[in-house]
mmCIF file of N, CA and C in Angstrom:
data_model
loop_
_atom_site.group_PDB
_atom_site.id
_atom_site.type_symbol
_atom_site.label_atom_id
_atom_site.label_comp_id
_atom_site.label_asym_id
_atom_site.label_seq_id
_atom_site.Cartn_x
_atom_site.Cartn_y
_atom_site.Cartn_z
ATOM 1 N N UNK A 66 1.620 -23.002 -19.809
ATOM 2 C CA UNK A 66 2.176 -22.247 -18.701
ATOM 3 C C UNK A 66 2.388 -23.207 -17.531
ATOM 4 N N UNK A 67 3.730 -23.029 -16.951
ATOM 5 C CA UNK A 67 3.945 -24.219 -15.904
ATOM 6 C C UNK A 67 3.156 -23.564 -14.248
ATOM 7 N N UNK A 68 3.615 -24.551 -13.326
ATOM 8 C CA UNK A 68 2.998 -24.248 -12.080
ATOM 9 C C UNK A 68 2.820 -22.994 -11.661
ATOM 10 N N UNK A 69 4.364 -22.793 -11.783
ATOM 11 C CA UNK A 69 5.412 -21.617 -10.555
ATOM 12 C C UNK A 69 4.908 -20.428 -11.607
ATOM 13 N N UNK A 70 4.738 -20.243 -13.105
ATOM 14 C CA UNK A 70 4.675 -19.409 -13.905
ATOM 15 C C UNK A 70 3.187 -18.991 -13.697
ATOM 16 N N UNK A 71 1.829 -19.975 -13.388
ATOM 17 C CA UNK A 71 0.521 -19.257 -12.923
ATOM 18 C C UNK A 71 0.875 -19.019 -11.658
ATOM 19 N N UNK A 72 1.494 -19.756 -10.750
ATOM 20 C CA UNK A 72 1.463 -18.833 -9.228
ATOM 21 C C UNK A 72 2.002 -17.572 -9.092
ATOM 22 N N UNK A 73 2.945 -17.019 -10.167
ATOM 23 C CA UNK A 73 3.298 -15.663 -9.879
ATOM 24 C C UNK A 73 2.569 -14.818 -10.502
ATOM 25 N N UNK A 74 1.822 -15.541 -11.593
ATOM 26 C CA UNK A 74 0.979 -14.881 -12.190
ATOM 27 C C UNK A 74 -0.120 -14.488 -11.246
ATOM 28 N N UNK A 75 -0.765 -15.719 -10.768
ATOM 29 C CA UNK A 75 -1.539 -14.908 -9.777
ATOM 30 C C UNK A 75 -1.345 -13.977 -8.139
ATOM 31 N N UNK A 76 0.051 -13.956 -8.131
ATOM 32 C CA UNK A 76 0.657 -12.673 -7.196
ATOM 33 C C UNK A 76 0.493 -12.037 -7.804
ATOM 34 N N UNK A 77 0.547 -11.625 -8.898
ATOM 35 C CA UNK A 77 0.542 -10.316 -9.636
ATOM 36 C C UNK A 77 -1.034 -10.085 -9.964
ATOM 37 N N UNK A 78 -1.361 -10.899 -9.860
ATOM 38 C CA UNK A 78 -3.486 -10.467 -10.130
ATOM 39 C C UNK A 78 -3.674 -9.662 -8.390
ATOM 40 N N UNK A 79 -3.146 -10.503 -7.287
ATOM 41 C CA UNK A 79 -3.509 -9.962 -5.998
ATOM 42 C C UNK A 79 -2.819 -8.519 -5.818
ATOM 43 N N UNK A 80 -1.369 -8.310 -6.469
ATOM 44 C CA UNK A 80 -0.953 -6.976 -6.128
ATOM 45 C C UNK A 80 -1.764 -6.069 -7.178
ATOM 46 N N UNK A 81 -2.205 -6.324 -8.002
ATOM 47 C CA UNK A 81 -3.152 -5.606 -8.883
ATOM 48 C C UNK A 81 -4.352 -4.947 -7.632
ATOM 49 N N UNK A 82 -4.840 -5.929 -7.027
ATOM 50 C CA UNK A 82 -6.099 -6.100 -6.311
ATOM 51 C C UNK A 82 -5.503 -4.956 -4.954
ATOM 52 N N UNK A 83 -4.599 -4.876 -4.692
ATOM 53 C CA UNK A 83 -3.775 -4.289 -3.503
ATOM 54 C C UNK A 83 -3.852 -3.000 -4.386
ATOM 55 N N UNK A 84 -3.370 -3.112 -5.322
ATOM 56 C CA UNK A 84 -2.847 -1.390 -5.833
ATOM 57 C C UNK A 84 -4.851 -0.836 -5.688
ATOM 58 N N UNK A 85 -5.312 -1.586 -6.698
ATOM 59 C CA UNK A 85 -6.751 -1.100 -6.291
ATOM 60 C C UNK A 85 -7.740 -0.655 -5.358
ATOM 61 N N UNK A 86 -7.223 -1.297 -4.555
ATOM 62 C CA UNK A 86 -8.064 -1.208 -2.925
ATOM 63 C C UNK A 86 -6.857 0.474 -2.448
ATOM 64 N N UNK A 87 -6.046 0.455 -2.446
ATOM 65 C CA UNK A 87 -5.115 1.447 -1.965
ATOM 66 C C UNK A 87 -5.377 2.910 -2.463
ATOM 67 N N UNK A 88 -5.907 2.949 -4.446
ATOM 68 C CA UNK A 88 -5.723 3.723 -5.195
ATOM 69 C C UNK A 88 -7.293 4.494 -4.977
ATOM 70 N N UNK A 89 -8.681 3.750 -5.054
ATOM 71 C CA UNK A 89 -9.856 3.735 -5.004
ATOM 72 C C UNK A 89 -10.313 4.079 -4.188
ATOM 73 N N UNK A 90 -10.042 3.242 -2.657
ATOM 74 C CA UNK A 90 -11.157 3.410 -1.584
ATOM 75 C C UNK A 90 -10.415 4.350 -0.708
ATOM 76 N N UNK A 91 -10.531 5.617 -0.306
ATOM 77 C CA UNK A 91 -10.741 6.240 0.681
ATOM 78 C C UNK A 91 -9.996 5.926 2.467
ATOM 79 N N UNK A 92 -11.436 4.952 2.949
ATOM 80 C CA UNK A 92 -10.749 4.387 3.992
ATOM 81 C C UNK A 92 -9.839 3.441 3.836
ATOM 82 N N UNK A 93 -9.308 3.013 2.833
ATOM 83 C CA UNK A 93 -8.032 2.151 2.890
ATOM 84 C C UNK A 93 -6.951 2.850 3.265
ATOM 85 N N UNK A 94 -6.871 3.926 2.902
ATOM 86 C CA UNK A 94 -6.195 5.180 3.142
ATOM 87 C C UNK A 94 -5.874 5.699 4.526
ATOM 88 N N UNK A 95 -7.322 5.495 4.911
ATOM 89 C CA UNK A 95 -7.627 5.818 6.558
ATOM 90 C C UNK A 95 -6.385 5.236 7.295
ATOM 91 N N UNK A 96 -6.828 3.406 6.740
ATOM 92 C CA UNK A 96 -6.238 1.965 7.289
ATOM 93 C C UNK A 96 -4.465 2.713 7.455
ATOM 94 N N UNK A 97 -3.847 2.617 6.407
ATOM 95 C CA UNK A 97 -2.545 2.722 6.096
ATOM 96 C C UNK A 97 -2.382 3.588 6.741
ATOM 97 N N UNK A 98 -2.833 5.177 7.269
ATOM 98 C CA UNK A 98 -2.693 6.047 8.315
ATOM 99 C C UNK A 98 -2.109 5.527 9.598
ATOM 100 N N UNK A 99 -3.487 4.444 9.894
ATOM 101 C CA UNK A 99 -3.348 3.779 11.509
ATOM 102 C C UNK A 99 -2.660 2.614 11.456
ATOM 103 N N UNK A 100 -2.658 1.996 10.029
ATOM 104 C CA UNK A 100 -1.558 1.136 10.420
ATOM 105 C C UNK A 100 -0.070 1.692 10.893
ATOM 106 N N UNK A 101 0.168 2.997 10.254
ATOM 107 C CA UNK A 101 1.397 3.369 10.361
ATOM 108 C C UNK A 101 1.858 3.475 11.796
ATOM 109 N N UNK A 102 0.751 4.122 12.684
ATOM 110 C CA UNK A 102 0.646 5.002 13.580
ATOM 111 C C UNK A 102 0.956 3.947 14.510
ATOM 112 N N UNK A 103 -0.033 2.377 14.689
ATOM 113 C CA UNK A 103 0.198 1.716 14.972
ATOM 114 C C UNK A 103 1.531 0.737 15.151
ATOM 115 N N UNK A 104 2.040 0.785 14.441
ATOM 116 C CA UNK A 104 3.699 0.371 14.107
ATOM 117 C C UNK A 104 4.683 1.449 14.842
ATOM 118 N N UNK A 105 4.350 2.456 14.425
ATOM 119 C CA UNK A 105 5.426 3.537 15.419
ATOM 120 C C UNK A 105 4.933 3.301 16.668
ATOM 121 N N UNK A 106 4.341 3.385 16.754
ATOM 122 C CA UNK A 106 3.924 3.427 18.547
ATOM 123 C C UNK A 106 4.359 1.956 19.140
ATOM 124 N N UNK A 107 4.588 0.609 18.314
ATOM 125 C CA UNK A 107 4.570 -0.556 18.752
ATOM 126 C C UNK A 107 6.017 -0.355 18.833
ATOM 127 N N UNK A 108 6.842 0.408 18.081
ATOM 128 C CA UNK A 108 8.231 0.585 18.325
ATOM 129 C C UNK A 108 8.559 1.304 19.285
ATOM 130 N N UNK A 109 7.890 2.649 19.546
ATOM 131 C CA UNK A 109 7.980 3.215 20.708
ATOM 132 C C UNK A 109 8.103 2.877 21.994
ATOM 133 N N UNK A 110 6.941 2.254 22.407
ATOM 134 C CA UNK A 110 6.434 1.987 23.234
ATOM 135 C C UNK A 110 7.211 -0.208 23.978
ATOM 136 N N UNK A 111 8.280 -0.291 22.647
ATOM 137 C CA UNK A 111 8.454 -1.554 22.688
ATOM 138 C C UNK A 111 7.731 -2.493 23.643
ATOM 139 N N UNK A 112 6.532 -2.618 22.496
ATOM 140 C CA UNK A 112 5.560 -3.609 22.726
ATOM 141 C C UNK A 112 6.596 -5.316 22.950
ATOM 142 N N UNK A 113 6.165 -5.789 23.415
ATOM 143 C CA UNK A 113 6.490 -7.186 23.282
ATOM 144 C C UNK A 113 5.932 -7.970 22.573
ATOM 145 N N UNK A 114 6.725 -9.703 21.923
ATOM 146 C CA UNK A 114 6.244 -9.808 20.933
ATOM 147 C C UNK A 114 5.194 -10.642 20.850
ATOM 148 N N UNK A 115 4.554 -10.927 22.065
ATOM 149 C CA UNK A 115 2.810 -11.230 22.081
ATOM 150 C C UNK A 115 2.153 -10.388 21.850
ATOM 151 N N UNK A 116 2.457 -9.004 22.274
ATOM 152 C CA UNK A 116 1.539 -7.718 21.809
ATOM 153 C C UNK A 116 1.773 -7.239 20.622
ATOM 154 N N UNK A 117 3.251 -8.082 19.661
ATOM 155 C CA UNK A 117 3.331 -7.473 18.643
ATOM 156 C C UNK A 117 2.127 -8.554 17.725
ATOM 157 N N UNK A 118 2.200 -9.614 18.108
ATOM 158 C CA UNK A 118 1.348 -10.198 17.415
ATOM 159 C C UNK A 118 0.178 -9.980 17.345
ATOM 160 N N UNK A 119 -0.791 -9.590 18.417
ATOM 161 C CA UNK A 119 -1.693 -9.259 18.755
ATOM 162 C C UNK A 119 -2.138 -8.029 17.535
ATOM 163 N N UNK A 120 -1.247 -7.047 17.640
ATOM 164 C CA UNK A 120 -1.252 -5.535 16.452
ATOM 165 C C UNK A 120 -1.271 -6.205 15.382
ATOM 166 N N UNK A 121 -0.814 -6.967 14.628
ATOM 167 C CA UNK A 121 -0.516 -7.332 13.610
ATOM 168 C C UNK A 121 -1.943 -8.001 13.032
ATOM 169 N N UNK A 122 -2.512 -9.053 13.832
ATOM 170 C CA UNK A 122 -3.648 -9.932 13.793
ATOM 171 C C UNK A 122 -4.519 -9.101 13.764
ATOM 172 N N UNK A 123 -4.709 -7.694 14.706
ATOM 173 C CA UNK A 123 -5.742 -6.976 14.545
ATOM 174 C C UNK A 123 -5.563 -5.972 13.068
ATOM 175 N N UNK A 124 -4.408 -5.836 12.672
ATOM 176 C CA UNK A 124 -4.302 -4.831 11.760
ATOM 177 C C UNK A 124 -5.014 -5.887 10.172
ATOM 178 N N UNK A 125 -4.100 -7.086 10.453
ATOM 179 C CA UNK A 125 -4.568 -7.603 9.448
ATOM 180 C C UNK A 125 -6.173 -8.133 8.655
ATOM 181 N N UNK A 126 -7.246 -8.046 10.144
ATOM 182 C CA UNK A 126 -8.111 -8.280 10.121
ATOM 183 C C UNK A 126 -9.047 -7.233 9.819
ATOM 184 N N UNK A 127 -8.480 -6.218 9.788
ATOM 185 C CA UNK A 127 -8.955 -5.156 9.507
ATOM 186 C C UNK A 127 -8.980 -4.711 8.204
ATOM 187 N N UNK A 128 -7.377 -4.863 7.319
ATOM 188 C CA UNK A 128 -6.872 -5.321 5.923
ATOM 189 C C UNK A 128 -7.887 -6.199 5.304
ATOM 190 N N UNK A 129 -7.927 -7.097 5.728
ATOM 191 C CA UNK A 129 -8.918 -8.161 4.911
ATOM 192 C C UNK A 129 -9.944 -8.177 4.444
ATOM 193 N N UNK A 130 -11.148 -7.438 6.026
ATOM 194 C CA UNK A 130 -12.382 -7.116 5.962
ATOM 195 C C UNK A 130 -12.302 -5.337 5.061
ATOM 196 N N UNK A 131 -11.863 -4.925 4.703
ATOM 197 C CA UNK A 131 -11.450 -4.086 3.708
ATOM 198 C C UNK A 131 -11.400 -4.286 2.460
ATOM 199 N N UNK A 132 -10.587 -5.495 2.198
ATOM 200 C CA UNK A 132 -10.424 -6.113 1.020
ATOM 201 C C UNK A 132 -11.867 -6.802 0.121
ATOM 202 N N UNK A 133 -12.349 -7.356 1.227
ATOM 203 C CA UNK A 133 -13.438 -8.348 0.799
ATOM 204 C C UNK A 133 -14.834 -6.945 0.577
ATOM 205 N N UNK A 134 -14.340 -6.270 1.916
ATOM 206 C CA UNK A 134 -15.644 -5.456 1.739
ATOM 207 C C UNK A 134 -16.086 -4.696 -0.065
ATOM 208 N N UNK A 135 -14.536 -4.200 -0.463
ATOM 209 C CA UNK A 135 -14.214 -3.564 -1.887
ATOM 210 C C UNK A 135 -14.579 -4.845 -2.525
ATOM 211 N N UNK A 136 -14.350 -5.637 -2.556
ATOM 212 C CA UNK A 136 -14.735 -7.042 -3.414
ATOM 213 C C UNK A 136 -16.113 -7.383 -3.332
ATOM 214 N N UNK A 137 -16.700 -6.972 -2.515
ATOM 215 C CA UNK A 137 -18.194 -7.447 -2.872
ATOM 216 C C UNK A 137 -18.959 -5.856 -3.241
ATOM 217 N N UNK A 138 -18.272 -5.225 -2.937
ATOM 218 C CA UNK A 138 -19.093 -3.796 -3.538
ATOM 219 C C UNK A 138 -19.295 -4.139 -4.974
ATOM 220 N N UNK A 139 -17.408 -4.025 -5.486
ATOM 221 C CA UNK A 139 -17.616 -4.728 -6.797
ATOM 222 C C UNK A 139 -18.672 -5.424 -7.714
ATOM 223 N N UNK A 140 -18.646 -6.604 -6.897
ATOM 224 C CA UNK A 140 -19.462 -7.676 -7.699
ATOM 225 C C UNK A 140 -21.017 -7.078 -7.675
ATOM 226 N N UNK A 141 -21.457 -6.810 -6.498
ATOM 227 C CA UNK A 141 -22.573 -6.266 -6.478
ATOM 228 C C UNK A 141 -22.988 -5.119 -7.463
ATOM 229 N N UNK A 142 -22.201 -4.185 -7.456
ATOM 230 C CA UNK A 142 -22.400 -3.047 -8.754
ATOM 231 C C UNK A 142 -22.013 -3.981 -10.070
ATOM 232 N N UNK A 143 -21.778 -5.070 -9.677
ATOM 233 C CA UNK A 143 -21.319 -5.615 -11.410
ATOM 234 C C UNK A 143 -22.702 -6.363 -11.629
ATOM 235 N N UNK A 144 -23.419 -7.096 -10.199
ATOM 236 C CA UNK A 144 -24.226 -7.520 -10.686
ATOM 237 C C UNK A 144 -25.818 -6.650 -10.796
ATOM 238 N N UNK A 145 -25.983 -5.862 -10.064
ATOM 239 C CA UNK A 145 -26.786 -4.839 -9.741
ATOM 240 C C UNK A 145 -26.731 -3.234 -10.273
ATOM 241 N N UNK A 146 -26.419 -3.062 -11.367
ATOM 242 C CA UNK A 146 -26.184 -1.866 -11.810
ATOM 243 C C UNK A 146 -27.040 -0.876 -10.982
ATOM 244 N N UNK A 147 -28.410 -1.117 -11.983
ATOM 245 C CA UNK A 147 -29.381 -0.229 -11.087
ATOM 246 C C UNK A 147 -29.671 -0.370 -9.200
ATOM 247 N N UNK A 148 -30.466 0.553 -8.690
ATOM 248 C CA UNK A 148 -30.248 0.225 -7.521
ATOM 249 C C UNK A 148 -31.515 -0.428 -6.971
ATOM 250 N N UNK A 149 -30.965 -1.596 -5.954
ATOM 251 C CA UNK A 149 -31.875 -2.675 -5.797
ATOM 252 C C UNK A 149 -31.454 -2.624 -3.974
ATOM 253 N N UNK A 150 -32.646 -2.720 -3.264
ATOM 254 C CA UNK A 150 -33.102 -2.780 -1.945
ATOM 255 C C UNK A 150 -31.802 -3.852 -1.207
ATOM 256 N N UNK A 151 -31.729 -5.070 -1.911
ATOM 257 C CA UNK A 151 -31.000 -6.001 -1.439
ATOM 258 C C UNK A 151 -29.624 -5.958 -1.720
ATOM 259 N N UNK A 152 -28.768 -5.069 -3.030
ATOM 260 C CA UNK A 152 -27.826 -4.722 -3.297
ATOM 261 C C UNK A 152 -27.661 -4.187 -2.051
ATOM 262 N N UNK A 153 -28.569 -3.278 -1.641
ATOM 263 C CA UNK A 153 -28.212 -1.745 -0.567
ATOM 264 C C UNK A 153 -27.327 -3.088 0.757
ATOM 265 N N UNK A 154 -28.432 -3.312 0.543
ATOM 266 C CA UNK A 154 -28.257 -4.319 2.116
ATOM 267 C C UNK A 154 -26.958 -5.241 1.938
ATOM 268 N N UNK A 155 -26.611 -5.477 0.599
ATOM 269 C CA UNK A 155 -25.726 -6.587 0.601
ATOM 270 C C UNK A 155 -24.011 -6.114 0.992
ATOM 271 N N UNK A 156 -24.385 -4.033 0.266
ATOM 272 C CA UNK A 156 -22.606 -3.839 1.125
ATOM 273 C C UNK A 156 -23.291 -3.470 2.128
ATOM 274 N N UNK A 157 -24.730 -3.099 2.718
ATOM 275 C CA UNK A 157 -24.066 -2.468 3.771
ATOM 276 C C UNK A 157 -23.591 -3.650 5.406
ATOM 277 N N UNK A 158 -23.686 -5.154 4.882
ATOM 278 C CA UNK A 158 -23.286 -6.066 5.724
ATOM 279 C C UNK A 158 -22.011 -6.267 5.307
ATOM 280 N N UNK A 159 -21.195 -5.841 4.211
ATOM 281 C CA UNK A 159 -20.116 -5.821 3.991
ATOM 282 C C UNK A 159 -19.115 -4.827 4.785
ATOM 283 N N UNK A 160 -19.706 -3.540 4.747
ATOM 284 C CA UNK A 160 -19.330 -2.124 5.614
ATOM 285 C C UNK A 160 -19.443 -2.785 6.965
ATOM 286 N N UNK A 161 -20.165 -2.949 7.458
ATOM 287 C CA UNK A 161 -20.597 -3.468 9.070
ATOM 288 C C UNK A 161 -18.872 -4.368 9.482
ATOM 289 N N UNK A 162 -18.998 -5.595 8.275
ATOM 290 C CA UNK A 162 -17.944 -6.269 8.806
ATOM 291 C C UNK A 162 -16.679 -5.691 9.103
ATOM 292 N N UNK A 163 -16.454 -4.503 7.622
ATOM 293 C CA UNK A 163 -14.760 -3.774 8.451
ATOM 294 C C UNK A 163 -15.445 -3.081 9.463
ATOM 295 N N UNK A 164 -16.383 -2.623 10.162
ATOM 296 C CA UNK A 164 -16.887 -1.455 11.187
ATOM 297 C C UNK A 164 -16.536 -2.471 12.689
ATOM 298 N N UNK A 165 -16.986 -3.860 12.442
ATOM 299 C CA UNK A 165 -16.652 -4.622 13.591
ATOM 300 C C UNK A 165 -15.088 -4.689 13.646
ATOM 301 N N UNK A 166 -14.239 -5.148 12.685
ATOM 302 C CA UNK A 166 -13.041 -5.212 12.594
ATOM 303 C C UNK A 166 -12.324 -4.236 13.016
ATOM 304 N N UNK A 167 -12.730 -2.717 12.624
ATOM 305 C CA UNK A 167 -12.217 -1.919 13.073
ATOM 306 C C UNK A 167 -12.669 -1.825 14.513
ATOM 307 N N UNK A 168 -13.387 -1.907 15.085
ATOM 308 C CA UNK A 168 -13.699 -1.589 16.650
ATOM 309 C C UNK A 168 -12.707 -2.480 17.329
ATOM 310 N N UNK A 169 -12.673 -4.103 16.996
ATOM 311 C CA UNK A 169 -12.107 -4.458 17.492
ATOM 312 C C UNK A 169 -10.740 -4.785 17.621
ATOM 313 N N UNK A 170 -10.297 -4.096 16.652
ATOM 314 C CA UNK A 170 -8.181 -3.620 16.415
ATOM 315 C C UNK A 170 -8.607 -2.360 17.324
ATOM 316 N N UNK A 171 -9.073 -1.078 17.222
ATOM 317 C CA UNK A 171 -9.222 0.083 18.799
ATOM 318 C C UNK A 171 -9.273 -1.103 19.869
ATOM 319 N N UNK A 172 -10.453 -1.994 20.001
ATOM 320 C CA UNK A 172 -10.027 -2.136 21.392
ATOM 321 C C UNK A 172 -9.222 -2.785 21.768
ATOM 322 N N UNK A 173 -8.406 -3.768 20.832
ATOM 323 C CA UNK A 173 -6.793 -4.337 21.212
ATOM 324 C C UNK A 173 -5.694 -3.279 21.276
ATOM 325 N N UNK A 174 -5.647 -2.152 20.312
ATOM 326 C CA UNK A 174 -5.088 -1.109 20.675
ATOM 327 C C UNK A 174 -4.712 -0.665 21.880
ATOM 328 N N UNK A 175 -6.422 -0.321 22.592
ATOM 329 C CA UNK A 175 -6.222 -0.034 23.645
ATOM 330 C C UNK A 175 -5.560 -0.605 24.747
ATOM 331 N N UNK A 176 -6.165 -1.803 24.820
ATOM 332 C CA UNK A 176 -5.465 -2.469 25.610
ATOM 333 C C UNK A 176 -4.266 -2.899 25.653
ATOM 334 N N UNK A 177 -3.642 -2.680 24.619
ATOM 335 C CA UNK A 177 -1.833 -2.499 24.978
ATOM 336 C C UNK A 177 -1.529 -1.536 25.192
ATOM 337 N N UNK A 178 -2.001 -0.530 24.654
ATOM 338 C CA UNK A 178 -1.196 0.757 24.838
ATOM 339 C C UNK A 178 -1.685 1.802 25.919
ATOM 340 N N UNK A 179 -3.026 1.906 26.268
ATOM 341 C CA UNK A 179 -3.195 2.361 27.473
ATOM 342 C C UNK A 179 -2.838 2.078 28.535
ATOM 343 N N UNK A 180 -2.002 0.967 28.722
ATOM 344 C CA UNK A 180 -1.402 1.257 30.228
ATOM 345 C C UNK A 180 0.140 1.524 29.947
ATOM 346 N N UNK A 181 0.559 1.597 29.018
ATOM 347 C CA UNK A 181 1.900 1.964 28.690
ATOM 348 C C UNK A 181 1.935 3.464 29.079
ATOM 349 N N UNK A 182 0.744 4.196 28.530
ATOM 350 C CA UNK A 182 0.318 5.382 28.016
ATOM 351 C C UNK A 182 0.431 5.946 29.751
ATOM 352 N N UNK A 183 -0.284 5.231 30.744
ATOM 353 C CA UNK A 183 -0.614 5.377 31.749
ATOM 354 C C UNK A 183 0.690 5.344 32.485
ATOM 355 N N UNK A 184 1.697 4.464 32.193
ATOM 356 C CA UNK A 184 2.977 4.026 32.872
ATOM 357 C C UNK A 184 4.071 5.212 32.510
ATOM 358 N N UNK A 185 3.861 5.903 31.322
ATOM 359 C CA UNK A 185 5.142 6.820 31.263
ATOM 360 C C UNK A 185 4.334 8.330 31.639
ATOM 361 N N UNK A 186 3.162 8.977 32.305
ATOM 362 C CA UNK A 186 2.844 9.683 32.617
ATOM 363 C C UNK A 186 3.368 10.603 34.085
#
């Protein structure tokens, strides 16, 4: 198998990994809600495109710590069937990380869009 033939191969292992996280978890679901919501409103509100970047960086960081969080649940139930004290602990520092991520895309949120919010009142 040549280069270009495993690199698409492994796009197609990550959109696997995408359909999974999308199909499975719940709050990914949440995510794609507020991402949406987030995007309309950045159109609305024509954010500029430091603030578009800003949405994006926060959305994505939020995506990620999502991603990884489902990825170590994984491994952990793969390696921990039964339930073990340190498994517990091991997602729940996984959960924590999207919980920070998410706080901190709200509070970039906010801060673009509350004074917009404030300006067309």
């Amino acid at each position: 198998m040549g280069y270009w033939a495993r690199r698409l191969r492994s796009f197609g292992f990550a959109v696997q990994g995408l359909r999974l996280l999308l199909t499975t978890q719940p709050h990914a679901r949440i995510h794609v809600l507020a991402s949406v919501v987030v995007v309309l409103a950045g159109f609305y509100f024509q954010v500029t495109r430091l603030e578009w970047v800003a949405l994006l960086l926060a959305m994505a960081m939020v995506w990620v710590a999502e991603a990884l969080n489902t990825g170590i649940e994984l491994a952990v139930d793969l390696a921990s069937p039964e339930w073990h004290a340190l498994a517990g602990k091991a997602k729940d520092v996984a959960a924590a990380g999207v919980l920070l991520a998410s706080f901190a895309a709200f509070l970039i949120g906010m801060l673009i869009f509350l004074p917009k919010l404030t300006n067309t009142v």
